[in-house]
Every structure is written in structure tokens, then in C-alpha cells.
Short mmCIF file of C-alpha atoms in Angstrom, two decimals:
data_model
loop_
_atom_site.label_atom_id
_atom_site.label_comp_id
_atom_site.label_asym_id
_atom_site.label_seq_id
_atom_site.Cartn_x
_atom_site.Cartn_y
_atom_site.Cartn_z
CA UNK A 1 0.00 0.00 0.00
CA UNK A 2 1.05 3.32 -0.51
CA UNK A 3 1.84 5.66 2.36
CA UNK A 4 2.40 9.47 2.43
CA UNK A 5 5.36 10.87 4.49
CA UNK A 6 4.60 14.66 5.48
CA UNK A 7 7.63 16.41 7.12
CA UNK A 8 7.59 20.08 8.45
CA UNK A 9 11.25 21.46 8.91
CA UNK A 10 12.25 23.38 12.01
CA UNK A 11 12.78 26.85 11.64
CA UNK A 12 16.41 28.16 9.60
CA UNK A 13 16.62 24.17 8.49
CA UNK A 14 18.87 24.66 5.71
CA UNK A 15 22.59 23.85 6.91
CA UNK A 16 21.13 20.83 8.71
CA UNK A 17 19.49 19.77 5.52
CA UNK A 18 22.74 20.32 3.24
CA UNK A 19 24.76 18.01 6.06
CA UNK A 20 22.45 15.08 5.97
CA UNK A 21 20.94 15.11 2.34
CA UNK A 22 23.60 12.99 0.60
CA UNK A 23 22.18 10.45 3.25
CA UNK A 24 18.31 11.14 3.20
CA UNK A 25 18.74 10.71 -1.01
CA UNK A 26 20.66 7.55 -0.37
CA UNK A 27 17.74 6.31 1.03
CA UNK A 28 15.47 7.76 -1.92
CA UNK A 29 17.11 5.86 -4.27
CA UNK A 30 16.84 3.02 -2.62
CA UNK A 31 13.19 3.14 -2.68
CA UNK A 32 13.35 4.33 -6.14
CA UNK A 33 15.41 0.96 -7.08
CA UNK A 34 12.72 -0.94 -5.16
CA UNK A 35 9.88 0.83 -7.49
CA UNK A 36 8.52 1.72 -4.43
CA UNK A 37 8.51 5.72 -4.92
CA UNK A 38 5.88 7.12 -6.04
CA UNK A 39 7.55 10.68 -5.48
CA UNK A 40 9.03 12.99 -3.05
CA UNK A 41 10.42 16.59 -2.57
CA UNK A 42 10.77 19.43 -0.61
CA UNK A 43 8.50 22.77 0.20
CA UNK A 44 10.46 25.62 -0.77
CA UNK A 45 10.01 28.15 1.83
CA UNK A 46 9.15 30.46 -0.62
CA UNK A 47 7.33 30.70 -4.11
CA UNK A 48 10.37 29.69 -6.08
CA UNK A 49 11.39 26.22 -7.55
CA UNK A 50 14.83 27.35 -5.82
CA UNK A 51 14.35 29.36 -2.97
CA UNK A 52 18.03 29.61 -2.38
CA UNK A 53 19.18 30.66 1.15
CA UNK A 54 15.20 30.81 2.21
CA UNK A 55 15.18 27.11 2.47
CA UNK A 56 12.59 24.77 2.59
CA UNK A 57 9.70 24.55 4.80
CA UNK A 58 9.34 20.69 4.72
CA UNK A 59 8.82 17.67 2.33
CA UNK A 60 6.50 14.98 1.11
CA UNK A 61 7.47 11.50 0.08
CA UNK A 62 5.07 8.93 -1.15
CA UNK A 63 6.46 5.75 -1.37
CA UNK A 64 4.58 1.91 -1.13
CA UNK A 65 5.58 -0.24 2.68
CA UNK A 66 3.91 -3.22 3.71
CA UNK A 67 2.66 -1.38 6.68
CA UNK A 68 1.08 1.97 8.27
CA UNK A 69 4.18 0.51 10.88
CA UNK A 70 6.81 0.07 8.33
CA UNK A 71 6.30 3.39 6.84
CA UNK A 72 6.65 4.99 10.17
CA UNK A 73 9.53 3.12 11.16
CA UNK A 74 11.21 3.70 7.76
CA UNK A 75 10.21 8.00 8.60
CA UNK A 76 11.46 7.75 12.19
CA UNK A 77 15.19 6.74 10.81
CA UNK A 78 15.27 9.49 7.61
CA UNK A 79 18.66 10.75 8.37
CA UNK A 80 16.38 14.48 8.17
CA UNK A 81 14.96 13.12 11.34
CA UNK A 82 17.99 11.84 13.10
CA UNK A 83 19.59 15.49 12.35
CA UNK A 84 17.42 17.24 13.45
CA UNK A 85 16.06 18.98 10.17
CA UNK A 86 12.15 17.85 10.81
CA UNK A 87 10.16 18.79 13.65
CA UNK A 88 6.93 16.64 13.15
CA UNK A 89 6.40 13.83 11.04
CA UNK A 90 3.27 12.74 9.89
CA UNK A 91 2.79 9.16 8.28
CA UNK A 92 -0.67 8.46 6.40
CA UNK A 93 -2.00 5.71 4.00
CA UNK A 94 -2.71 6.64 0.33
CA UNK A 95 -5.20 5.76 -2.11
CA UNK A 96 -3.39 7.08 -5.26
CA UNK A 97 -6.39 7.50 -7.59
CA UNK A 98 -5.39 9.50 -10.80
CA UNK A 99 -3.39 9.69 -12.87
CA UNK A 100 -4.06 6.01 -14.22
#
């Protein structure tokens, strides 16, 4: 099943999110690999597709687990998380109806 990941940064985020993004794509990819991405990608703080030193107000991934569990096990250790970059996480199933 499909699960939605909703992250909401702590404020001034950026340097913390530079240090641990090689990590947090690492772990992307290996979704990706799996086919188990559906998407995911930040909010820019601002109303820019690079809001530069503004930063990023959170992110959404939606990826496929076997579990409500597993997804929020696999959220709990984003390296994001473990840095410090997200303040509250928010783990949801998804019923992905369109596009076909």
C-alpha cells in the first residue's frame, strides 16, 4: 500500500538539511530501485522552484511499505529526522487515484 510521508522542517533548516541530504537521497534511491517511490520533494520556503538561502519549509514523500508501521519506522530513521532537520512527522496511507 502506498503511504504518504509529510515532514515540516524546524525553523532556519537549511545547513542541517545540506549536512544530511547525501544520506536522506541515499535512502530515496533506494526506494526508487525498489519501485517503491511514487515521489518525493521538498517545500520551498518560498514561491520559487529554488528558494536559495530561504530554504525549505518541509517535504513529502510517497512511497509503497507493507505497513502503516513500516512506513513509520522507515520515517522515524530518515537521516532528516535523526539530524534534526524535521520537527513533526506525519505518516498516512494513500489511495493514489489518478493519474491512471
Amino acid at each position: 500500500m502506498l503511504y504518504v510521508i509529510n515532514a515540516e522542517d524546524v525553523p532556519d533548516s537549511l545547513d542541517r538539511r545540506m549536512i544530511a541530504r547525501p544520506a536522506h537521497l541515499e535512502r530515496l534511491k533506494q526506494l526508487q530501485e525498489a519501485g517503491r517511490l511514487l515521489l518525493a520533494g521538498p517545500y520551498p520556503l518560498i514561491d520559487s522552484a529554488d528558494p536559495g538561502p530561504a530554504g525549505f519549509s518541509g517535504s513529502l514523500i510517497v512511497a509503497e511499505f507493507e505497513s502503516l508501521q513500516a512506513a513509520q519506522m522507515w520515517a522515524d530513521a530518515d537521516p532528516y529526522m535523526t539530524a534534526g532537520v524535521y520537527s513533526h512527522v506525519t505518516v498516512k496511507p494513500f489511495k493514489k487515484v489518478l493519474p491512471e
